[in-house]
Amino acid sequence: MPKEKKRTGKYCVAAGCTSTNADNVSIHEFPKETKRDLRRKWIHFVKTKRQDFTQPTRYSVLCELHFAPECYPAEYRIKQSLGIEVKKKRLLPDAVPTIHLTVPKPSTSTSTNTPLYQASPCTNASHVPETGQPIATSTPLRVAFRKRECLRTVSSVGVQCSGRKPSQRSKKVQTKIKQNDKAVQCDLRPEKPKVCSIAVQCNRNLEEGAESVKPCRIASTTVLEHGYLSVPSSEDEAEDKETDTDYCPESADELLSSEISSNDGADHDDNMFQKTDRKYIVSESKLMGLFSICPTCSFSTLCQIKKVLGTMIKIDQSCGMCGFQRTWDSQEMIGAIPSGNLSLSAAILFSGLIPSKGLRFLNHMNVAAIALSTFHQHQKYYLHPAVSTLWKEFQNNYFDQKTKQGDGLVLGGDGRVDTPGHSAKYGSYAMLDMDLMLVIDIQLVQSNEVRGSFHMEKEGFIRSVDFIESKGLKIEKLVTDRHLQIQKHVRENTTHNYDVWHVAKGFKKKVTAMSKLKDCESLQPWIKSLCNHLYWVPASTPSGHGQLMLEKWQSVCNHVQNIHEHDGDIFQSCEHGPLDEQKRRKKWLEKGSKASVKLEELVMSKQMQKDIPKLSPGVQTASLEGFHSVINQFAPKMFGFSYQGMLSRLRLAALHYNENGMREQAFTKDGQPQYNIIYPKFKKGGYTVREVKIGYVSKLMDIVFSNARESKISQVEVERMEAPPPLCSSFEKPDKASAILEMKSRYRQAENVDEMNDDGCC
């Protein structure tokens, strides 16, 4: 019996609870001395069931099992309802424990009988019962008590034995030979062994006489008695091909249309087996060496590779001495599809790998793998439907929760194109819930659906808004970039704000270019401060007052000239304290200089006066930029994908982001927030290691294998999407033969021209 791993860490001090942070539950330290009332309530809760508890120490904690769900932020309950696991939970500031664990009371009628090995109080050894006889007790006993009782029993039996010969047990009962059963894939059927030609399978020296035949070793009787080997008869061969789940049809057409033979009651176990079953890379020579000896008579056998189906191999083994034959499969079959082939296709797509590069990598290693066409077939019938199913399940759960709450949505939106410039083929638009930081919708637009690539972002925005409103939800606030077409389309009853990062990004480019002009070099040290001031304007105005933010922004023109009193109606002086001129490194700009005039023109421009009052004072769309970097991992811009392939990879990126994007800040042992300074890569600075969660991949694998097991490949319901026609569909496709003939005629014309030029030269 394996030794139980010792649990370490802080234990919960509540009565009847021994939870630690190793039990996948959140633990919470007692409030500090500064919060006396709250700390007293926690102590009173523990003393209710534990009279011996006095004061908590630095190791005293309470686990989450003693707190009601209302003691945690509402976003935890929403995430759990959406299937997103929250590992480290934080309590609300005024949370008080109220739940005591129920300790089962001992009962004489319904309690489980615990076996206890006990000796009878006798003086003669003949009256001592066997040590293996259990005595049932009606109440549950502690583990330590049972150990002490067993030790006392053993010692008492040793004292009470008499001089008679002690009873003994047979060693054959007390010992068990540990054997490994290797040939477990067959059944022994000795009635009608299948006989093959001896002239083909035997050595030619056997024909000279019986004297040349060497005696073979007798196989282990244990293997024969358990029937782990099978010798299929010729009469049962046709039946076995129909009923055996390892049978694989010969032709490719038969492979695609054959029935899936599975046990409905074992679907869940099969899925678990596929996920936990490990795969190894084995060389062909080592594998064939395992089939060179007959498992029944230990004579040399003939073995050959019957068929290779992608990552699966089928080996035929036959023995000329005893007639043993079998066909061995390297992996399980999911209907007519080898499980390794489907797993490889799923792993390529779900990890964001490019199929051509992944299969080329296996080809360079000389590892048997599937063809690219097989991957596309698996992707069409199984992988795309699985991604669509899981994504729609997440969306339905989210919309159901929001509909029950009845609150308006605070969303952030941003677009992305698959290639830079104005020649993009695809454009996607993502909507992010700014409260939960979850991507709730993503729309894909092809360039030929609109007038041009520039209009794809607006079309994606319109589709996303219409889809969300069709679910009965109201968009209360919307944060986007300064896209002109989106500005005009936003509803009047929706608060529309601009993301500060996009505004600061454009402003920084203009100031940087301005600082490179002649007599404007003094602006260079002020670039960072100007951008920080732009971020400070909405952050210091939580009410979102547009006129106040505009006056704060325009005050920077006076500040850089060492003027801290302004002419605004609301904001009339800088809010910073006295400035130490000795510690300053930047020089003030001179009033009337070219640098100050150029800066004032940029700050007071019409574009900035329109954008500054609409800056978002709270939520920002910086998280969407992080989501776009995740999309680059699943759908790189240097590769082209089909419409359905691009949509599936966008949804995979959204599922990955939703499971990994919302990480809480780490805390030190003292409960203080932990910060880490990140340096650029070329400086070889510090880095942070974080756990990447891919629980969604396990769910996708379950859906893929379940769909493949329950239906034929020709009957899988492919998602019928109204995908736009390809870009090349608008052009006339020439006949292949005529195109080749035209190409050859051009070459002949060029050759004739060259010959004429050569003849004309003298």
PDB file of C-alpha atoms in Angstrom, residues 140-355:
ATOM      1  CA  PRO A 140     -16.284   4.545  14.169  1.00  0.00           C
ATOM      2  CA  LEU A 141     -12.870   4.419  15.818  1.00  0.00           C
ATOM      3  CA  ARG A 142      -9.994   6.810  15.365  1.00  0.00           C
ATOM      4  CA  VAL A 143      -6.988   5.567  13.451  1.00  0.00           C
ATOM      5  CA  ALA A 144      -4.632   6.035  16.387  1.00  0.00           C
ATOM      6  CA  PHE A 145      -6.934   4.029  18.676  1.00  0.00           C
ATOM      7  CA  ARG A 146      -7.129   1.150  16.189  1.00  0.00           C
ATOM      8  CA  LYS A 147      -3.335   1.052  15.937  1.00  0.00           C
ATOM      9  CA  ARG A 148      -2.946   0.909  19.731  1.00  0.00           C
ATOM     10  CA  GLU A 149      -5.654  -1.760  20.013  1.00  0.00           C
ATOM     11  CA  CYS A 150      -4.026  -3.919  17.335  1.00  0.00           C
ATOM     12  CA  LEU A 151      -0.654  -3.593  19.096  1.00  0.00           C
ATOM     13  CA  ARG A 152      -2.220  -4.569  22.435  1.00  0.00           C
ATOM     14  CA  THR A 153      -3.941  -7.565  20.830  1.00  0.00           C
ATOM     15  CA  VAL A 154      -0.761  -8.900  19.280  1.00  0.00           C
ATOM     16  CA  SER A 155       1.172  -8.582  22.549  1.00  0.00           C
ATOM     17  CA  SER A 156      -1.587 -10.304  24.578  1.00  0.00           C
ATOM     18  CA  VAL A 157      -1.724 -13.263  22.213  1.00  0.00           C
ATOM     19  CA  GLY A 158       2.004 -13.801  22.574  1.00  0.00           C
ATOM     20  CA  VAL A 159       1.720 -14.031  26.396  1.00  0.00           C
ATOM     21  CA  GLN A 160      -1.318 -16.307  26.542  1.00  0.00           C
ATOM     22  CA  CYS A 161      -0.095 -19.065  24.253  1.00  0.00           C
ATOM     23  CA  SER A 162       0.575 -22.453  25.862  1.00  0.00           C
ATOM     24  CA  GLY A 163       3.257 -25.037  25.274  1.00  0.00           C
ATOM     25  CA  ARG A 164       1.324 -26.750  22.566  1.00  0.00           C
ATOM     26  CA  LYS A 165       2.491 -26.641  19.031  1.00  0.00           C
ATOM     27  CA  PRO A 166       1.225 -23.416  17.564  1.00  0.00           C
ATOM     28  CA  SER A 167      -1.109 -23.615  14.634  1.00  0.00           C
ATOM     29  CA  GLN A 168       0.515 -22.916  11.310  1.00  0.00           C
ATOM     30  CA  ARG A 169      -0.681 -21.850   7.937  1.00  0.00           C
ATOM     31  CA  SER A 170       0.430 -23.083   4.604  1.00  0.00           C
ATOM     32  CA  LYS A 171       3.009 -20.883   2.972  1.00  0.00           C
ATOM     33  CA  LYS A 172       1.255 -21.346  -0.336  1.00  0.00           C
ATOM     34  CA  VAL A 173      -1.605 -19.305   1.051  1.00  0.00           C
ATOM     35  CA  GLN A 174       0.601 -16.607   2.525  1.00  0.00           C
ATOM     36  CA  THR A 175       2.690 -16.029  -0.564  1.00  0.00           C
ATOM     37  CA  LYS A 176       1.683 -15.128  -4.050  1.00  0.00           C
ATOM     38  CA  ILE A 177       3.891 -15.325  -7.077  1.00  0.00           C
ATOM     39  CA  LYS A 178       3.958 -12.004  -8.820  1.00  0.00           C
ATOM     40  CA  GLN A 179       3.802 -12.506 -12.557  1.00  0.00           C
ATOM     41  CA  ASN A 180       3.509 -10.154 -15.457  1.00  0.00           C
ATOM     42  CA  ASP A 181       0.989 -11.034 -18.147  1.00  0.00           C
ATOM     43  CA  LYS A 182       2.243  -9.668 -21.423  1.00  0.00           C
ATOM     44  CA  ALA A 183       0.141 -11.354 -24.109  1.00  0.00           C
ATOM     45  CA  VAL A 184      -3.183  -9.927 -23.083  1.00  0.00           C
ATOM     46  CA  GLN A 185      -4.563  -9.028 -26.472  1.00  0.00           C
ATOM     47  CA  CYS A 186      -5.703 -12.508 -27.554  1.00  0.00           C
ATOM     48  CA  ASP A 187      -7.747 -15.479 -26.387  1.00  0.00           C
ATOM     49  CA  LEU A 188      -6.671 -19.130 -26.295  1.00  0.00           C
ATOM     50  CA  ARG A 189      -8.707 -21.315 -28.631  1.00  0.00           C
ATOM     51  CA  PRO A 190      -6.829 -24.625 -28.920  1.00  0.00           C
ATOM     52  CA  GLU A 191      -9.734 -26.548 -30.566  1.00  0.00           C
ATOM     53  CA  LYS A 192      -9.071 -25.577 -34.182  1.00  0.00           C
ATOM     54  CA  PRO A 193      -5.641 -24.078 -34.645  1.00  0.00           C
ATOM     55  CA  LYS A 194      -5.060 -22.469 -37.986  1.00  0.00           C
ATOM     56  CA  VAL A 195      -2.355 -24.410 -39.841  1.00  0.00           C
ATOM     57  CA  CYS A 196      -0.081 -22.718 -42.307  1.00  0.00           C
ATOM     58  CA  SER A 197       2.354 -24.116 -44.853  1.00  0.00           C
ATOM     59  CA  ILE A 198       5.378 -25.630 -43.129  1.00  0.00           C
ATOM     60  CA  ALA A 199       7.470 -25.323 -46.233  1.00  0.00           C
ATOM     61  CA  VAL A 200       7.220 -21.528 -46.001  1.00  0.00           C
ATOM     62  CA  GLN A 201       7.527 -20.970 -42.271  1.00  0.00           C
ATOM     63  CA  CYS A 202      10.056 -23.617 -41.208  1.00  0.00           C
ATOM     64  CA  ASN A 203      13.769 -23.956 -41.650  1.00  0.00           C
ATOM     65  CA  ARG A 204      14.912 -26.148 -44.548  1.00  0.00           C
ATOM     66  CA  ASN A 205      17.095 -28.183 -42.146  1.00  0.00           C
ATOM     67  CA  LEU A 206      13.942 -29.660 -40.617  1.00  0.00           C
ATOM     68  CA  GLU A 207      13.301 -31.719 -43.773  1.00  0.00           C
ATOM     69  CA  GLU A 208      16.459 -33.806 -43.275  1.00  0.00           C
ATOM     70  CA  GLY A 209      15.120 -35.718 -40.296  1.00  0.00           C
ATOM     71  CA  ALA A 210      13.697 -35.659 -36.853  1.00  0.00           C
ATOM     72  CA  GLU A 211      17.181 -35.714 -35.360  1.00  0.00           C
ATOM     73  CA  SER A 212      17.798 -32.146 -36.488  1.00  0.00           C
ATOM     74  CA  VAL A 213      14.741 -30.808 -34.712  1.00  0.00           C
ATOM     75  CA  LYS A 214      15.717 -29.153 -31.458  1.00  0.00           C
ATOM     76  CA  PRO A 215      13.381 -29.553 -28.493  1.00  0.00           C
ATOM     77  CA  CYS A 216      11.470 -26.345 -27.827  1.00  0.00           C
ATOM     78  CA  ARG A 217      10.960 -24.857 -24.396  1.00  0.00           C
ATOM     79  CA  ILE A 218       7.573 -25.297 -22.736  1.00  0.00           C
ATOM     80  CA  ALA A 219       5.657 -22.058 -22.385  1.00  0.00           C
ATOM     81  CA  SER A 220       4.539 -20.844 -18.986  1.00  0.00           C
ATOM     82  CA  THR A 221       1.457 -22.719 -17.823  1.00  0.00           C
ATOM     83  CA  THR A 222       0.169 -19.587 -16.147  1.00  0.00           C
ATOM     84  CA  VAL A 223      -0.218 -17.840 -19.496  1.00  0.00           C
ATOM     85  CA  LEU A 224      -2.078 -20.828 -20.955  1.00  0.00           C
ATOM     86  CA  GLU A 225      -4.342 -21.332 -17.962  1.00  0.00           C
ATOM     87  CA  HIS A 226      -5.520 -17.722 -17.913  1.00  0.00           C
ATOM     88  CA  GLY A 227      -6.259 -17.788 -21.621  1.00  0.00           C
ATOM     89  CA  TYR A 228      -4.425 -14.537 -22.462  1.00  0.00           C
ATOM     90  CA  LEU A 229      -3.528 -15.811 -25.926  1.00  0.00           C
ATOM     91  CA  SER A 230      -5.930 -16.573 -28.734  1.00  0.00           C
ATOM     92  CA  VAL A 231      -5.560 -18.738 -31.790  1.00  0.00           C
ATOM     93  CA  PRO A 232      -8.367 -17.718 -34.142  1.00  0.00           C
ATOM     94  CA  SER A 233      -9.802 -20.497 -36.257  1.00  0.00           C
ATOM     95  CA  SER A 234     -10.491 -20.194 -39.945  1.00  0.00           C
ATOM     96  CA  GLU A 235     -14.247 -20.495 -39.327  1.00  0.00           C
ATOM     97  CA  ASP A 236     -14.292 -17.594 -36.879  1.00  0.00           C
ATOM     98  CA  GLU A 237     -12.059 -15.336 -38.953  1.00  0.00           C
ATOM     99  CA  ALA A 238     -14.887 -13.734 -40.932  1.00  0.00           C
ATOM    100  CA  GLU A 239     -16.946 -13.246 -37.782  1.00  0.00           C
ATOM    101  CA  ASP A 240     -14.011 -11.691 -35.939  1.00  0.00           C
ATOM    102  CA  LYS A 241     -13.545  -9.102 -38.654  1.00  0.00           C
ATOM    103  CA  GLU A 242     -17.083  -7.899 -38.139  1.00  0.00           C
ATOM    104  CA  THR A 243     -17.166  -7.910 -34.331  1.00  0.00           C
ATOM    105  CA  ASP A 244     -13.572  -7.095 -33.417  1.00  0.00           C
ATOM    106  CA  THR A 245     -13.106  -3.391 -32.642  1.00  0.00           C
ATOM    107  CA  ASP A 246      -9.472  -3.629 -33.775  1.00  0.00           C
ATOM    108  CA  TYR A 247     -10.432  -4.594 -37.314  1.00  0.00           C
ATOM    109  CA  CYS A 248      -9.543  -1.959 -39.855  1.00  0.00           C
ATOM    110  CA  PRO A 249     -10.990  -2.026 -43.421  1.00  0.00           C
ATOM    111  CA  GLU A 250      -8.679  -2.305 -46.368  1.00  0.00           C
ATOM    112  CA  SER A 251      -9.710   0.518 -48.675  1.00  0.00           C
ATOM    113  CA  ALA A 252      -9.798   4.202 -47.869  1.00  0.00           C
ATOM    114  CA  ASP A 253     -13.452   4.484 -48.887  1.00  0.00           C
ATOM    115  CA  GLU A 254     -14.359   1.638 -46.571  1.00  0.00           C
ATOM    116  CA  LEU A 255     -12.306   3.307 -43.865  1.00  0.00           C
ATOM    117  CA  LEU A 256     -14.353   6.499 -44.108  1.00  0.00           C
ATOM    118  CA  SER A 257     -17.764   4.839 -44.150  1.00  0.00           C
ATOM    119  CA  SER A 258     -17.465   1.935 -41.720  1.00  0.00           C
ATOM    120  CA  GLU A 259     -19.514   1.846 -38.522  1.00  0.00           C
ATOM    121  CA  ILE A 260     -18.125   2.884 -35.156  1.00  0.00           C
ATOM    122  CA  SER A 261     -18.247  -0.071 -32.789  1.00  0.00           C
ATOM    123  CA  SER A 262     -18.253   1.099 -29.205  1.00  0.00           C
ATOM    124  CA  ASN A 263     -19.863   0.430 -25.869  1.00  0.00           C
ATOM    125  CA  ASP A 264     -22.239   3.218 -24.925  1.00  0.00           C
ATOM    126  CA  GLY A 265     -21.829   2.587 -21.217  1.00  0.00           C
ATOM    127  CA  ALA A 266     -18.065   2.959 -21.404  1.00  0.00           C
ATOM    128  CA  ASP A 267     -17.871   6.230 -23.331  1.00  0.00           C
ATOM    129  CA  HIS A 268     -16.711   8.205 -20.310  1.00  0.00           C
ATOM    130  CA  ASP A 269     -14.078   5.599 -19.443  1.00  0.00           C
ATOM    131  CA  ASP A 270     -12.840   5.583 -23.030  1.00  0.00           C
ATOM    132  CA  ASN A 271     -12.445   9.354 -22.982  1.00  0.00           C
ATOM    133  CA  MET A 272     -10.469   9.173 -19.754  1.00  0.00           C
ATOM    134  CA  PHE A 273      -8.334   6.399 -21.238  1.00  0.00           C
ATOM    135  CA  GLN A 274      -7.536   8.464 -24.316  1.00  0.00           C
ATOM    136  CA  LYS A 275      -6.444  11.421 -22.162  1.00  0.00           C
ATOM    137  CA  THR A 276      -4.356   9.463 -19.669  1.00  0.00           C
ATOM    138  CA  ASP A 277      -2.867   6.885 -22.047  1.00  0.00           C
ATOM    139  CA  ARG A 278       0.705   7.981 -22.779  1.00  0.00           C
ATOM    140  CA  LYS A 279       2.383   7.622 -26.159  1.00  0.00           C
ATOM    141  CA  TYR A 280       6.013   6.813 -26.903  1.00  0.00           C
ATOM    142  CA  ILE A 281       8.301   6.917 -29.927  1.00  0.00           C
ATOM    143  CA  VAL A 282       9.531   3.366 -30.661  1.00  0.00           C
ATOM    144  CA  SER A 283      11.908   2.435 -33.483  1.00  0.00           C
ATOM    145  CA  GLU A 284      10.703  -0.163 -35.992  1.00  0.00           C
ATOM    146  CA  SER A 285      13.557  -2.609 -35.357  1.00  0.00           C
ATOM    147  CA  LYS A 286      12.924  -2.691 -31.607  1.00  0.00           C
ATOM    148  CA  LEU A 287       9.204  -3.139 -32.135  1.00  0.00           C
ATOM    149  CA  MET A 288       9.576  -6.021 -34.585  1.00  0.00           C
ATOM    150  CA  GLY A 289      11.987  -7.716 -32.191  1.00  0.00           C
ATOM    151  CA  LEU A 290       9.129  -8.196 -29.738  1.00  0.00           C
ATOM    152  CA  PHE A 291       7.283 -10.374 -32.286  1.00  0.00           C
ATOM    153  CA  SER A 292      10.194 -12.593 -33.336  1.00  0.00           C
ATOM    154  CA  ILE A 293       9.449 -15.281 -30.676  1.00  0.00           C
ATOM    155  CA  CYS A 294       6.217 -17.268 -30.398  1.00  0.00           C
ATOM    156  CA  PRO A 295       4.537 -16.622 -27.021  1.00  0.00           C
ATOM    157  CA  THR A 296       3.207 -20.223 -26.831  1.00  0.00           C
ATOM    158  CA  CYS A 297       6.122 -22.434 -27.906  1.00  0.00           C
ATOM    159  CA  SER A 298       9.019 -19.933 -27.875  1.00  0.00           C
ATOM    160  CA  PHE A 299       9.970 -20.886 -31.429  1.00  0.00           C
ATOM    161  CA  SER A 300      11.029 -18.307 -33.990  1.00  0.00           C
ATOM    162  CA  THR A 301       8.107 -16.760 -35.850  1.00  0.00           C
ATOM    163  CA  LEU A 302       7.534 -14.805 -39.010  1.00  0.00           C
ATOM    164  CA  CYS A 303       6.310 -11.243 -38.473  1.00  0.00           C
ATOM    165  CA  GLN A 304       5.609  -8.528 -40.967  1.00  0.00           C
ATOM    166  CA  ILE A 305       4.003  -5.108 -41.046  1.00  0.00           C
ATOM    167  CA  LYS A 306       0.549  -5.594 -42.511  1.00  0.00           C
ATOM    168  CA  LYS A 307      -0.568  -1.976 -42.728  1.00  0.00           C
ATOM    169  CA  VAL A 308       0.433   1.523 -41.625  1.00  0.00           C
ATOM    170  CA  LEU A 309      -2.435   3.954 -41.032  1.00  0.00           C
ATOM    171  CA  GLY A 310      -0.820   7.255 -40.124  1.00  0.00           C
ATOM    172  CA  THR A 311       0.486   6.818 -36.585  1.00  0.00           C
ATOM    173  CA  MET A 312      -0.971   3.301 -36.282  1.00  0.00           C
ATOM    174  CA  ILE A 313       0.765   0.069 -37.286  1.00  0.00           C
ATOM    175  CA  LYS A 314      -0.719  -3.435 -37.717  1.00  0.00           C
ATOM    176  CA  ILE A 315       1.657  -6.411 -37.388  1.00  0.00           C
ATOM    177  CA  ASP A 316       0.937 -10.011 -38.419  1.00  0.00           C
ATOM    178  CA  GLN A 317       2.722 -12.754 -36.445  1.00  0.00           C
ATOM    179  CA  SER A 318       2.594 -16.456 -37.321  1.00  0.00           C
ATOM    180  CA  CYS A 319       4.399 -19.522 -35.968  1.00  0.00           C
ATOM    181  CA  GLY A 320       5.151 -22.554 -38.165  1.00  0.00           C
ATOM    182  CA  MET A 321       5.726 -24.849 -35.215  1.00  0.00           C
ATOM    183  CA  CYS A 322       2.463 -24.568 -33.229  1.00  0.00           C
ATOM    184  CA  GLY A 323       0.295 -22.690 -35.713  1.00  0.00           C
ATOM    185  CA  PHE A 324      -0.109 -19.612 -33.513  1.00  0.00           C
ATOM    186  CA  GLN A 325      -1.278 -16.506 -35.390  1.00  0.00           C
ATOM    187  CA  ARG A 326      -2.346 -13.032 -34.388  1.00  0.00           C
ATOM    188  CA  THR A 327      -2.662  -9.475 -35.669  1.00  0.00           C
ATOM    189  CA  TRP A 328      -1.459  -6.769 -33.297  1.00  0.00           C
ATOM    190  CA  ASP A 329      -2.619  -3.137 -33.401  1.00  0.00           C
ATOM    191  CA  SER A 330      -0.470  -0.404 -31.912  1.00  0.00           C
ATOM    192  CA  GLN A 331      -3.408   1.706 -30.681  1.00  0.00           C
ATOM    193  CA  GLU A 332      -7.118   1.740 -30.061  1.00  0.00           C
ATOM    194  CA  MET A 333      -9.644   2.416 -32.791  1.00  0.00           C
ATOM    195  CA  ILE A 334     -12.397   5.003 -32.497  1.00  0.00           C
ATOM    196  CA  GLY A 335     -14.721   3.432 -34.990  1.00  0.00           C
ATOM    197  CA  ALA A 336     -12.654   3.321 -38.150  1.00  0.00           C
ATOM    198  CA  ILE A 337     -10.233   6.070 -37.068  1.00  0.00           C
ATOM    199  CA  PRO A 338      -7.045   5.278 -35.142  1.00  0.00           C
ATOM    200  CA  SER A 339      -7.077   7.213 -31.907  1.00  0.00           C
ATOM    201  CA  GLY A 340      -3.525   8.456 -32.426  1.00  0.00           C
ATOM    202  CA  ASN A 341      -4.401  10.023 -35.763  1.00  0.00           C
ATOM    203  CA  LEU A 342      -7.337  11.938 -34.325  1.00  0.00           C
ATOM    204  CA  SER A 343      -5.320  12.947 -31.253  1.00  0.00           C
ATOM    205  CA  LEU A 344      -2.513  14.271 -33.458  1.00  0.00           C
ATOM    206  CA  SER A 345      -4.902  16.372 -35.539  1.00  0.00           C
ATOM    207  CA  ALA A 346      -6.593  17.734 -32.420  1.00  0.00           C
ATOM    208  CA  ALA A 347      -3.274  18.555 -30.751  1.00  0.00           C
ATOM    209  CA  ILE A 348      -2.085  20.456 -33.827  1.00  0.00           C
ATOM    210  CA  LEU A 349      -5.166  22.678 -33.973  1.00  0.00           C
ATOM    211  CA  PHE A 350      -5.760  23.152 -30.239  1.00  0.00           C
ATOM    212  CA  SER A 351      -2.142  24.211 -29.660  1.00  0.00           C
ATOM    213  CA  GLY A 352      -2.224  26.757 -32.496  1.00  0.00           C
ATOM    214  CA  LEU A 353       0.357  24.882 -34.550  1.00  0.00           C
ATOM    215  CA  ILE A 354       0.530  25.198 -38.328  1.00  0.00           C
ATOM    216  CA  PRO A 355      -0.313  21.702 -39.681  1.00  0.00           C
TER     217      PRO A 355
END
